[in-house]
Short mmCIF file of C-alpha atoms and ligand atoms in Angstrom, two decimals:
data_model
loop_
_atom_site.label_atom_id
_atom_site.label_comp_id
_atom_site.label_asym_id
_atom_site.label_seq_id
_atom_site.Cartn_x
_atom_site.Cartn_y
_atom_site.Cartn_z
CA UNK A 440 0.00 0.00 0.00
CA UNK A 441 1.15 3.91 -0.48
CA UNK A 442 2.35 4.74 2.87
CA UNK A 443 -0.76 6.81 4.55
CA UNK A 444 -0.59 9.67 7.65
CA UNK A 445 -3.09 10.71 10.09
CA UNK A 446 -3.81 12.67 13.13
CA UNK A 447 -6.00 11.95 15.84
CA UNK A 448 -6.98 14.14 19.51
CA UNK A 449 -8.16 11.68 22.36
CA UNK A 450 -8.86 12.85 26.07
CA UNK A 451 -7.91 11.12 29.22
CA UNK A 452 -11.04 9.92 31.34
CA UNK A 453 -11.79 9.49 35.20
CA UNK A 454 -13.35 6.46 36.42
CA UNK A 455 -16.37 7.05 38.77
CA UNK A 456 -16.91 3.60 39.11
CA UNK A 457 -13.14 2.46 38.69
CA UNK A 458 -11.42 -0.56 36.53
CA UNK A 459 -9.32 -1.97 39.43
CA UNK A 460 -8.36 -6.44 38.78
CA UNK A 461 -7.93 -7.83 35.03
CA UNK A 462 -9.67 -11.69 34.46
CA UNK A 463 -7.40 -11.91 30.79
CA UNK A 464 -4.10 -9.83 31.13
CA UNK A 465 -2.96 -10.94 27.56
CA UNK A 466 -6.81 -9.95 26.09
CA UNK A 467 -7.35 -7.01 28.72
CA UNK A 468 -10.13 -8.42 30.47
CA UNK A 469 -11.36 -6.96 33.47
CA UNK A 470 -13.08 -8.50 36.28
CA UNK A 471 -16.11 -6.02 36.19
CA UNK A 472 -17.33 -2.91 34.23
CA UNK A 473 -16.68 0.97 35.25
CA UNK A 474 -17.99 4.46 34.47
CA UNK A 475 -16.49 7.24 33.23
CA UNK A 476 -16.02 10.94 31.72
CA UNK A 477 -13.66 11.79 29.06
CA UNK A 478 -11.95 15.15 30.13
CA UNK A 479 -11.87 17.90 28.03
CA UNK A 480 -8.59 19.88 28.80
CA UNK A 481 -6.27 16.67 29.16
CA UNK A 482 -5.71 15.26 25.79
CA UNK A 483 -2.90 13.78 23.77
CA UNK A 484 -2.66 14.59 19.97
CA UNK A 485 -0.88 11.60 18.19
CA UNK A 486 0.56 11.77 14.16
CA UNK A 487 1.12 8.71 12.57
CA UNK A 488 2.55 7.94 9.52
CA UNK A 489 3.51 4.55 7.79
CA UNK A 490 6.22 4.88 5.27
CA UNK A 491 8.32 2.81 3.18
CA UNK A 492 12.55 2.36 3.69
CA UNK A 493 11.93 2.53 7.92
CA UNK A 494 13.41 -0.44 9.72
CA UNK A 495 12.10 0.14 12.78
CA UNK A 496 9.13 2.28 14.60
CA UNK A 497 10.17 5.90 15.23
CA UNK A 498 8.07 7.26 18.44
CA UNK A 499 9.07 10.88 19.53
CA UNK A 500 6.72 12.09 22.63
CA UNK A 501 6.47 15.57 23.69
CA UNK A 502 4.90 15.27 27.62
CA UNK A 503 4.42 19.14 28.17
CA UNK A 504 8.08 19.61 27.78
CA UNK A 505 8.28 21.54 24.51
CA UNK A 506 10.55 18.71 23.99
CA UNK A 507 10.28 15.93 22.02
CA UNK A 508 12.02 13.01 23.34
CA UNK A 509 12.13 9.13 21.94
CA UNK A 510 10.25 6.55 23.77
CA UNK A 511 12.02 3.82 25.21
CA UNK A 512 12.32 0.73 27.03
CA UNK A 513 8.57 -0.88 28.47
CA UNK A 514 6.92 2.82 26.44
CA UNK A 515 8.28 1.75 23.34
CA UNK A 516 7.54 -1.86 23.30
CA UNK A 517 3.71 -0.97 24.06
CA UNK A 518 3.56 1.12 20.87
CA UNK A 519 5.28 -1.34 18.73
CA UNK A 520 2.78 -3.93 19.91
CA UNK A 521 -0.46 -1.87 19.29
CA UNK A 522 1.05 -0.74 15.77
CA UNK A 523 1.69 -4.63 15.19
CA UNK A 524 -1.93 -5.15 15.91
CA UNK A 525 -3.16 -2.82 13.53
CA UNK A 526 -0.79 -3.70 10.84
CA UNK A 527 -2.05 -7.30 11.10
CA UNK A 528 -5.86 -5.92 10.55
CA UNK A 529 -4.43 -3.74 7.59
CA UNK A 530 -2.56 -6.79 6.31
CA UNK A 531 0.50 -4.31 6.44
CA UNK A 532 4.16 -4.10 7.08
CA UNK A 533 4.94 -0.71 6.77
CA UNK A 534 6.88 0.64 9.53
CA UNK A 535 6.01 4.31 10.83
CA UNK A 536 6.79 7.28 12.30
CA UNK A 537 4.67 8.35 15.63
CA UNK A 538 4.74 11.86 17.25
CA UNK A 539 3.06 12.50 20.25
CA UNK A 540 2.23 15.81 22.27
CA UNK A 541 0.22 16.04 25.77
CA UNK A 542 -2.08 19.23 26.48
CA UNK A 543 -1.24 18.61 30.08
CA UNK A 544 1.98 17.83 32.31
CA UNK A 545 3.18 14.19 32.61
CA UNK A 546 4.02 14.64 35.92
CA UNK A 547 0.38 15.51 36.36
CA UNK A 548 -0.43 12.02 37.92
CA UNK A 549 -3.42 11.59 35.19
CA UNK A 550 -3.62 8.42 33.62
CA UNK A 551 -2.03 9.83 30.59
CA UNK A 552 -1.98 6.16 29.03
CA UNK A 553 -5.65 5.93 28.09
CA UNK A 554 -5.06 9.25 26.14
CA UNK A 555 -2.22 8.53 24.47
CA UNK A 556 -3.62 4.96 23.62
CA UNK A 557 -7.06 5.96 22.17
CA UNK A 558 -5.41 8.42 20.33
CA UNK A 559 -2.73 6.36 18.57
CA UNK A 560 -5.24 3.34 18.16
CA UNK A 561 -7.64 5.67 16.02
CA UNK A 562 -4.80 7.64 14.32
CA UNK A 563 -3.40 4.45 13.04
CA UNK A 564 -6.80 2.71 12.14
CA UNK A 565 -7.11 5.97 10.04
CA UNK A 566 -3.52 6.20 8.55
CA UNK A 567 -3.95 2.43 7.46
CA UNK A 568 -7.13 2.82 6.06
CA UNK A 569 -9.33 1.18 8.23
CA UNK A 570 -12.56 1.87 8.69
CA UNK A 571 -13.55 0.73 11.73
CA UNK A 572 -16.98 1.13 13.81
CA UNK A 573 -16.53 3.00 17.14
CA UNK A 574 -16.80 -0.22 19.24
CA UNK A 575 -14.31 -1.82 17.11
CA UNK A 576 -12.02 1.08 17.97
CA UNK A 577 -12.63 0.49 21.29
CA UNK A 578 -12.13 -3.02 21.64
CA UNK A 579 -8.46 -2.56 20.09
CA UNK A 580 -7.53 0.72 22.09
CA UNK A 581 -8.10 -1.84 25.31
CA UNK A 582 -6.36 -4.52 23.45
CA UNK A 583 -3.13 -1.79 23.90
CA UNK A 584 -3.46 -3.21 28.02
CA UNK A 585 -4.28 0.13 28.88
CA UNK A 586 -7.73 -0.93 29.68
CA UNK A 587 -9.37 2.54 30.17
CA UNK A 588 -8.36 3.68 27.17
CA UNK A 589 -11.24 1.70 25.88
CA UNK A 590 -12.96 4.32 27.74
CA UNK A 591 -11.35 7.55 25.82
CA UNK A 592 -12.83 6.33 22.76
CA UNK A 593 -17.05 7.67 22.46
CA UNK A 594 -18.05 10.62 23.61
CA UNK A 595 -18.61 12.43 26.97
CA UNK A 596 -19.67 10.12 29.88
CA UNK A 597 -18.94 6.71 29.04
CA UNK A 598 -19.57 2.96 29.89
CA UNK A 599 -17.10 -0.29 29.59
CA UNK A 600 -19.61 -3.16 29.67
CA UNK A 601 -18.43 -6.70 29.51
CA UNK A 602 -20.34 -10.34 28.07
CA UNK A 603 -17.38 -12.40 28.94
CA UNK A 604 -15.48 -12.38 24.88
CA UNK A 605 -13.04 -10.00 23.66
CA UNK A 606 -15.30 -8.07 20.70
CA UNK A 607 -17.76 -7.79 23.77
CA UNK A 608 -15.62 -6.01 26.16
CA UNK A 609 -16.08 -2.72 25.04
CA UNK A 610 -17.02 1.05 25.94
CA UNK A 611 -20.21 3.12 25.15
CA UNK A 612 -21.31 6.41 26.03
CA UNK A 613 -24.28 7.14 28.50
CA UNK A 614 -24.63 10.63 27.74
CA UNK A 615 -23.09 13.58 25.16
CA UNK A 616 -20.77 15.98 26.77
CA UNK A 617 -23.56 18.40 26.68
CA UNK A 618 -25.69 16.80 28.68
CA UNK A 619 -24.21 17.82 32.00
CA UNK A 620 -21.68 20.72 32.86
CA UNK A 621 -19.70 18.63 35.98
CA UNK A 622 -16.26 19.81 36.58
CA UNK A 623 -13.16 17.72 36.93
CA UNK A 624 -10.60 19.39 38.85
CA UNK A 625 -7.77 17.83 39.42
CA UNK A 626 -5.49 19.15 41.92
CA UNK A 627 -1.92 17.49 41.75
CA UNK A 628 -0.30 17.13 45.39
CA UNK A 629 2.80 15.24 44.11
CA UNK A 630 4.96 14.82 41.12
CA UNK A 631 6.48 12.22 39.67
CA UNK A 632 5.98 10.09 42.97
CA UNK A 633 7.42 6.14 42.51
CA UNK A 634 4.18 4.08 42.40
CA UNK A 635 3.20 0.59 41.60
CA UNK A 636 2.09 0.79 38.01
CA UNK A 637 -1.96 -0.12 37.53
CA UNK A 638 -0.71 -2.79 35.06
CA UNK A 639 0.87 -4.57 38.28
CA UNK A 640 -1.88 -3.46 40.69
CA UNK A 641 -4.62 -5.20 37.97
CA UNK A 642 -2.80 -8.56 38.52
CA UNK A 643 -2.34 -8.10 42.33
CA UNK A 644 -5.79 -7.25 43.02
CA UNK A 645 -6.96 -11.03 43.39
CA UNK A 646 -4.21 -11.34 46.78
CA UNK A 647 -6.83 -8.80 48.93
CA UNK A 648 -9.24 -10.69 51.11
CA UNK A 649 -11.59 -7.69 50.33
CA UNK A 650 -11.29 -7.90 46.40
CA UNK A 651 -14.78 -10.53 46.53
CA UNK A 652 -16.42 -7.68 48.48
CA UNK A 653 -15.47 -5.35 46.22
CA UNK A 654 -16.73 -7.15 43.09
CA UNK A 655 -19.96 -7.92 45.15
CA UNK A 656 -20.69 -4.34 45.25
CA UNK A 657 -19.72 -3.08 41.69
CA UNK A 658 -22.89 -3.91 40.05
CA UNK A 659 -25.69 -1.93 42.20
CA UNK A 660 -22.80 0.75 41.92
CA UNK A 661 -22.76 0.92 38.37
CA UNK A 662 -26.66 1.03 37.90
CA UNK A 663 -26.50 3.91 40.95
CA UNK A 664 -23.88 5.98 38.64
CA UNK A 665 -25.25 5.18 35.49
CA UNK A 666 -28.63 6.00 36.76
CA UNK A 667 -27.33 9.68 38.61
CA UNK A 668 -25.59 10.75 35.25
CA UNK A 669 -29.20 10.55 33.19
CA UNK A 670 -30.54 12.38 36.04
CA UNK A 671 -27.65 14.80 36.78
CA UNK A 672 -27.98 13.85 40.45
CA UNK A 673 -24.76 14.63 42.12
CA UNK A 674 -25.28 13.81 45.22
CA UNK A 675 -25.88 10.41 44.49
CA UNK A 676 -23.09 10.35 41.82
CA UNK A 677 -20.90 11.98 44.62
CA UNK A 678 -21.60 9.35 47.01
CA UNK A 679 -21.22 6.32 45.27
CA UNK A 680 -18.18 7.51 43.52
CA UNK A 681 -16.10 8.25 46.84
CA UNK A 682 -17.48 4.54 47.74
CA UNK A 683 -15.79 3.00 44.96
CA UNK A 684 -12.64 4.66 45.05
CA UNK A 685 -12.31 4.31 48.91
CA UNK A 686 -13.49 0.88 48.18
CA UNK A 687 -10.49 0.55 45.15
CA UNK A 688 -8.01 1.93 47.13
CA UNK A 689 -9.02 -0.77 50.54
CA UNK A 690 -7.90 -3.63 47.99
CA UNK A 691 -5.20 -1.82 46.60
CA UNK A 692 -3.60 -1.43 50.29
CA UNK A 693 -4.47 -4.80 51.29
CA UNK A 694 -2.78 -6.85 48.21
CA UNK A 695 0.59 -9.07 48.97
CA UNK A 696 2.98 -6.60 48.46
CA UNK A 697 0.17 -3.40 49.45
CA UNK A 698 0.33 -0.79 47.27
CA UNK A 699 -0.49 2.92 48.96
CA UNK A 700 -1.34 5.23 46.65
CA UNK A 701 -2.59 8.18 48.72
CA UNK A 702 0.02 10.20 50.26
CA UNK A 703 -0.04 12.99 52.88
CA UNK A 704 -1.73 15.72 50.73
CA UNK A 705 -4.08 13.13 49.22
CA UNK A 706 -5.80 12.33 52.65
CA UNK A 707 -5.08 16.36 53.04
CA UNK A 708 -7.67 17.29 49.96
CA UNK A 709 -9.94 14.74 50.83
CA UNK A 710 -10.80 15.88 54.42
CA UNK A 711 -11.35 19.43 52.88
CA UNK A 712 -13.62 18.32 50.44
CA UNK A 713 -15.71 16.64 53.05
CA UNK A 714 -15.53 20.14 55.66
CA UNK A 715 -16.56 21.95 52.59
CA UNK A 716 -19.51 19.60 51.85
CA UNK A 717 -20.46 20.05 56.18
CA UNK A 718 -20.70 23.71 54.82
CA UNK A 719 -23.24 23.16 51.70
CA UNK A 720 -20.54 23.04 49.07
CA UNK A 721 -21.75 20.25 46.56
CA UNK A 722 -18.21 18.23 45.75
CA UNK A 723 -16.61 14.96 45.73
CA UNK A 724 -13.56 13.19 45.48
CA UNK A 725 -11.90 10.14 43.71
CA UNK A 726 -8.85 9.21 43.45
CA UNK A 727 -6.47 6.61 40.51
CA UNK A 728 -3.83 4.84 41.16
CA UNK A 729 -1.76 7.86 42.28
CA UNK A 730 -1.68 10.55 44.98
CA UNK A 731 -3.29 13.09 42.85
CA UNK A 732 -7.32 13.97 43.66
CA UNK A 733 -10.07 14.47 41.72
CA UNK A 734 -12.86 16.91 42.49
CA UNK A 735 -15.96 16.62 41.02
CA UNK A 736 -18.20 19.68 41.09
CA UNK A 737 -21.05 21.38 38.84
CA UNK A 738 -19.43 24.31 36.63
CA UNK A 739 -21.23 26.64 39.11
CA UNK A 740 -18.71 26.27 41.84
CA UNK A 741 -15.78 25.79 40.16
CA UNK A 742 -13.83 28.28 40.24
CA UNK A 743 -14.24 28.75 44.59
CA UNK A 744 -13.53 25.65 44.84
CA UNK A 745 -10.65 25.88 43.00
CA UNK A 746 -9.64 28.58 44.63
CA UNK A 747 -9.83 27.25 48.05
CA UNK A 748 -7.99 23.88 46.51
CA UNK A 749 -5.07 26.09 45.96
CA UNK A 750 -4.90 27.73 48.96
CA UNK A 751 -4.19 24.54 50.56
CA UNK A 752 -0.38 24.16 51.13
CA UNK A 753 -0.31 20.59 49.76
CA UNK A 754 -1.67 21.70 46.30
CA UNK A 755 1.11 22.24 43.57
CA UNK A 756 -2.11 23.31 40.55
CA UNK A 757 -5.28 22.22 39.14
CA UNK A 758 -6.74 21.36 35.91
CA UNK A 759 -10.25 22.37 35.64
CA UNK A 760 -12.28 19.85 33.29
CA UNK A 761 -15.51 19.65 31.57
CA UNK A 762 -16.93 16.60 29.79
CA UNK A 763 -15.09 16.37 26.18
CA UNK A 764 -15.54 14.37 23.44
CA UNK A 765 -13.78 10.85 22.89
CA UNK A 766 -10.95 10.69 20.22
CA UNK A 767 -11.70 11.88 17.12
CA UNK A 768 -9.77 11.77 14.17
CA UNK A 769 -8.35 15.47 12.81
CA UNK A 770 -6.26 14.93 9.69
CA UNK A 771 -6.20 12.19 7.34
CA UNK A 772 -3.99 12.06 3.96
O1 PMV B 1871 -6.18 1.29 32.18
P1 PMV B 1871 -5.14 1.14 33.21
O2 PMV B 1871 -4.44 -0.19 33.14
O3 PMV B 1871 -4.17 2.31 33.19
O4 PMV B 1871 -5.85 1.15 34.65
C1 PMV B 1871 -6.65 2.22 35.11
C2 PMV B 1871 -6.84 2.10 36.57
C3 PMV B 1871 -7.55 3.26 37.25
O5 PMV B 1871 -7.21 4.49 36.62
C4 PMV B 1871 -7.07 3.32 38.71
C5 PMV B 1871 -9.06 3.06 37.29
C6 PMV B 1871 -9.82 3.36 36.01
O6 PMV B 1871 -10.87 2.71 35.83
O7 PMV B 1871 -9.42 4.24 35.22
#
């Protein structure tokens, strides 16, 4: 084939209902659904470009640096093996050239990985010339092992369900970014902390004694959140979203080795958000697999309580998010 190029924007996502134990590591399987909404000012824009006379994969990634840099090692390996995957579909051998940029700092804590594999899974579908239906896409972006990038494919506020196969495990969107103007502010306590990467934590998830408890409770969780998004009912979203990710984060400190996520800050902006809640301030927290904290709010009160999130001493900056779209596909030739 004539070597083809395309560009493609795709936004992080925070779980509400989290992704947290995988049944199928080599397939991405996980062992229950999740909720979540694709953020509109953390993205990653990804270029890529098959073309003949390469002997290898380039990948150059600019993380907020102004710099671009090569990937390497574990980073490297993962591309390769996604742009194997869609080469195979294509019936392809071209090698090609990736560039990468993030709209936000890597040392943000945000699970930059769902962004960055969304993107490059529908910039390469597209520079390959395959046309692929949005669960399709979806299916292969969590075939990358990022799982939630699944989830950074559709649009707005988004569903992973699960029937057990592969071409079933995919994600759908509840509701258009429209639908609801909830804020996503992220406030980052610590940079570039050492943690146990969620690829690791997936597998160690089954050593907790409370990981059946967990999975017990996902399912009336998911029908509470999917059912409080359709009605915009924070309150209920609120409360079974700090559930879950107290409930993630019990497992994840109770595996063989533990992994502790939360730091000093974390606990920190989590005991503000629930003294400004005493005081009639409508906002929540969840957390990833890092110290960093979410704080979900409606667009009414965003800005005081981002203003009183950086008044706290443990607070380095925020990123204040709307719902976005999923990745979309910008430039095709
Ligand atoms: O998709 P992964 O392997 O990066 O795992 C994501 C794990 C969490 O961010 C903690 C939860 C989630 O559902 O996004």
């Amino acid at each position: 084939m004539a070597a083809g190029q395309a560009t493609a924007i795709a936004p992080a996502n925070i779980a509400f209902i989290k992704y947290w134990g995988v049944l199928d590591s080599e397939l991405t399987l996980p062992t229950n659904g999740s909720i979540s909404m694709c953020l509109d000012r953390c993205t990653t824009e990804t270029h890529v470009r098959f073309e003949e006379g390469l002997d290898r994969d380039e990948v150059l990634l600019d993380l907020y640096e102004g710099v671009e840099r090569p990937a390497e090692g574990r980073a490297y390996e993962r591309v390769v093996a996604h742009l194997d995957r869609l080469r195979a579909m294509a019936g392809v051998n071209l090698r090609a050239r990736v560039r990468s940029r993030n709209s936000f700092p890597a040392d943000a804590g945000i699970a930059s990985s769902a962004a960055a594999f969304s993107a490059l899974t529908v910039a390469g579908a597209a520079a390959l010339g395959l046309n692929l239906s949005e669960q399709q896409l979806s299916v292969l972006a969590r075939l990358s092992g990022s799982g939630s990038a699944c989830r950074s494919i559709p649009d707005g506020f988004v569903e992973w369900i699960n029937d057990g196969t592969s071409t079933g495990s995919y994600a759908r969107s509840i509701a258009p970014p429209e639908h609801w103007q909830l804020c996503d502010i992220v406030a980052v306590v610590d940079v570039g902390a050492k943690q146990i990467a969620s690829e690791a934590g997936h597998k160690l998830a089954f050593t907790s004694p409370y990981f059946p408890v967990r999975l017990q409770e996902i399912p009336e969780r998911i029908e509470r959140a999917r059912r409080a998004i359709l009605e915009r009912d924070l309150a209920t979203l609120g409360e079974v979203m700090e559930a879950d990710a107290i409930s993630m984060h019990t497992v994840a400190m109770t595996t063989r080795p533990p992994a502790f996520y939360w730091s000093a800050g974390t606990m920190a902006i989590i005991q503000a958000v629930r003294r400004w809640r005493d005081e009639g301030l409508a906002c929540y927290f969840t957390i990833d697999a890092g110290p960093n904290v979410h704080v979900l709010c409606p667009v009414e009160s965003a800005a005081e309580i981002e203003a009183r999130l950086c008044l706290l001493p443990e607070v380095q900056f925020t990123i204040v998010n709307l719902a976005g779209p999923g990745a979309r596909v910008v430039k095709v030739s």
